[in-house]
Every structure is written in structure tokens, then in C-alpha cells.
Coordinates of C-alpha atoms and ligand atoms in Angstrom, one line a residue:
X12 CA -142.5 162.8 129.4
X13 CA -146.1 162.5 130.3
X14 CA -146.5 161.3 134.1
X15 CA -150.3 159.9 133.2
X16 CA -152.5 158.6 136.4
X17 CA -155.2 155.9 135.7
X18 CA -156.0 155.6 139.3
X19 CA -158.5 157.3 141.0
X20 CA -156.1 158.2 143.6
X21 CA -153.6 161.3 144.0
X22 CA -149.8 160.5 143.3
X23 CA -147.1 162.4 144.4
X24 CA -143.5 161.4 142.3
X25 CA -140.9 161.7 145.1
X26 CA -137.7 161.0 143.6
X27 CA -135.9 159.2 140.7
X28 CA -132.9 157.0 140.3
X29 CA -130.7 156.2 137.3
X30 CA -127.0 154.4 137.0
X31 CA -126.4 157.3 134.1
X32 CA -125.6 159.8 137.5
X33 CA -125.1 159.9 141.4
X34 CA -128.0 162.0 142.0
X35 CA -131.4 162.9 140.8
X36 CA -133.8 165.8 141.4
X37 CA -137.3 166.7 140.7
X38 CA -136.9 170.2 140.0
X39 CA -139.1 172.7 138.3
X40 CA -138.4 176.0 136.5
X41 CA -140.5 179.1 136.9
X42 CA -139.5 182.9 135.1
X43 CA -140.0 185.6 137.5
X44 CA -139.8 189.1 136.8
X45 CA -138.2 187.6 133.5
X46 CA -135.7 185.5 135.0
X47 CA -136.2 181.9 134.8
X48 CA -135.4 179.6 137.9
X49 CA -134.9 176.7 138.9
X50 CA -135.5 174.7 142.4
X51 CA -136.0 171.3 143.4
X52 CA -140.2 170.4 144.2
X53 CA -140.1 170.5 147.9
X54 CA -141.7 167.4 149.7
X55 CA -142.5 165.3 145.4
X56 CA -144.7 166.3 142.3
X57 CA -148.1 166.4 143.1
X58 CA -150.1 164.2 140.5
X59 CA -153.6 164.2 140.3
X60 CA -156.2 161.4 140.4
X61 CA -157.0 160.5 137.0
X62 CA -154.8 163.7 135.8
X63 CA -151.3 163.9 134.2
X64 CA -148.6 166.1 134.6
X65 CA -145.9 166.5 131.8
X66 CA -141.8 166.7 132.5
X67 CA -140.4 169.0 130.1
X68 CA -137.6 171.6 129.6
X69 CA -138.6 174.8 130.7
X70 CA -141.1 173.3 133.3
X71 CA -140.8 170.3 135.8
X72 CA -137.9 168.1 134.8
X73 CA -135.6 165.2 136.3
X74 CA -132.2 166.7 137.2
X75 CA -129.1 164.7 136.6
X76 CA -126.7 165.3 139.0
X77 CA -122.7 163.7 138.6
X78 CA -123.1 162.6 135.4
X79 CA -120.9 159.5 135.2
X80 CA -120.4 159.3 131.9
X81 CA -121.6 161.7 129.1
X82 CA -124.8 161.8 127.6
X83 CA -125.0 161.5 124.0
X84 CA -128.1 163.0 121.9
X85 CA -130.0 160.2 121.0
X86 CA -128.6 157.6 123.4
X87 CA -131.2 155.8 125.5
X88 CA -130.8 155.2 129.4
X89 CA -132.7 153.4 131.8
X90 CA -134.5 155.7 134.5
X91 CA -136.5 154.7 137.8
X92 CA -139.4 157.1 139.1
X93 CA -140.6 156.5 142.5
X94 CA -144.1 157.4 143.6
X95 CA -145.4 157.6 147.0
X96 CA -148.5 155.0 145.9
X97 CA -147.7 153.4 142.9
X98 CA -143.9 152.6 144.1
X99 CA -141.1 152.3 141.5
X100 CA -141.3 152.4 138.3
X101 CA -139.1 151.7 135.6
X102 CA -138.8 154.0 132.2
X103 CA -136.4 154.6 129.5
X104 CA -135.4 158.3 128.3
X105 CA -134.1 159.5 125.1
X106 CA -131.1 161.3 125.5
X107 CA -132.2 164.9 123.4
X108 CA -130.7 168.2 123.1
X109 CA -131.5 171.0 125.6
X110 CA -134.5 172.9 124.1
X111 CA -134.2 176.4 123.2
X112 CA -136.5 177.9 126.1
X113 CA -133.6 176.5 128.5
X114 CA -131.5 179.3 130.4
X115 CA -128.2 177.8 131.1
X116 CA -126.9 178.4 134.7
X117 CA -124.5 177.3 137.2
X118 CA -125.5 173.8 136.4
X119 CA -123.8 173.6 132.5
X120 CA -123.8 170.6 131.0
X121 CA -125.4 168.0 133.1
X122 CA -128.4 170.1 132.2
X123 CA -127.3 170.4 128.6
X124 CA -127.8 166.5 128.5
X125 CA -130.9 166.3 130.3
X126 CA -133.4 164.0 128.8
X127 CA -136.5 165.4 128.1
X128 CA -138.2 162.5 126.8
X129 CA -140.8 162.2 124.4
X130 CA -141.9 159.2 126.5
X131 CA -145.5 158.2 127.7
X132 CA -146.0 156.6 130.8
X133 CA -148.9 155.3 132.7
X134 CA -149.6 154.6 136.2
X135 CA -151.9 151.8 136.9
Ligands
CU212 CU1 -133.0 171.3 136.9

């Protein structure tokens, strides 16, 4: 998912909100010294005037925590950002299967069903 800013003025996403799970976390995956790891963004995503910043696997993601009910690959659920400027806003995600550049940790299968999204979205 592509986190696009038409404004001419910095964004920072600080959280996210879904019925699909109890929690949500912007968290972002780094490999060091080969080892790749995962932490949540401290203080929201930094998005740039003008600039975009992609959510993938393998790099910044939204992290479903207490899954409710299981995610099924190619199910669609309803997902609320929230920005420090442009407020709330509401996307859908594609449920898809974790991509192959994925380690899988402590965190099993919530992160398994993680949608990564193909999505586009823009904020005005
Ligand atoms: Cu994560």
C-alpha cells in the first residue's frame, strides 16, 4: 500500500484501527547483521510533503494484533489510518499471503495474514 501525500505539508501516520483485530501497530522491519527485525515506529511514520512512502512486507507494515477472527487470502477488510494532519482515513486491504522475504517470529500467524495491500491511497 502506497501512503501518497498531495499536500505540501509533512504527515506523520500515527496509528491504525480495524474491527478485523484488538490492536494495530505501525511497525517496520530492518535486517541487521543478517537478521531481520521488527519494532513498532516510535512516535508515527514520517511522510513527506508531496512524497509517499509504501507499506509492504519486509519494510513498514500495519501489525494486526488479536486477530478476531481468521484472515482469509483474498478476503477484503475494512482498515482506518490515522494521520496527525489529514485525520482518519478510511481504506480497504486485501487479505494476501505473507511474502517470501518475511522471517516468521514470535508473532506466527497474525503476521502470516497480514494484509499487504496492493492498494493506492491518497492524501488530500
Ligand atoms: Cu510487524
Amino acid at each position: 500500500m502506497t501512503l501518497d501525500n498531495k499536500s505540501g505539508t509533512a504527515d506523520r501516520l500515527t496509528g491504525a484501527s480495524s474491527d478485523v483485530a484488538d490492536k494495530l501497530q505501525i511497525h517496520e522491519m530492518k535486517v541487521e547483521n543478517g537478521v531481520m527485525k521488527m519494532r513498532e515506529v516510535a512516535g508515527g511514520l514520517p511522510i513527506p510533503a508531496s512524497g509517499s512512502v509504501v507499506l509492504k512486507p519486509g519494510s513498514y507494515h500495519v501489525m494486526l494484533i488479536g486477530l478476531k477472527k481468521p484472515l482469509t487470502v483474498g478476503e477484503k477488510f475494512p482498515l482506518t489510518l490515522t494521520f496527525e494532519k489529514a485525520g482518519n482515513i478510511s481504506v480497504t486491504v486485501p487479505v494476501q499471503a505473507m511474502g517470501a522475504t518475511e522471517q516468521k517470529g514470535g508473532m506466527g500467524d497474525m503476521h502470516d495474514k497480514q494484509g499487504g495491500g496492493m492498494g493506492h491511497m491518497e492524501m488530500k
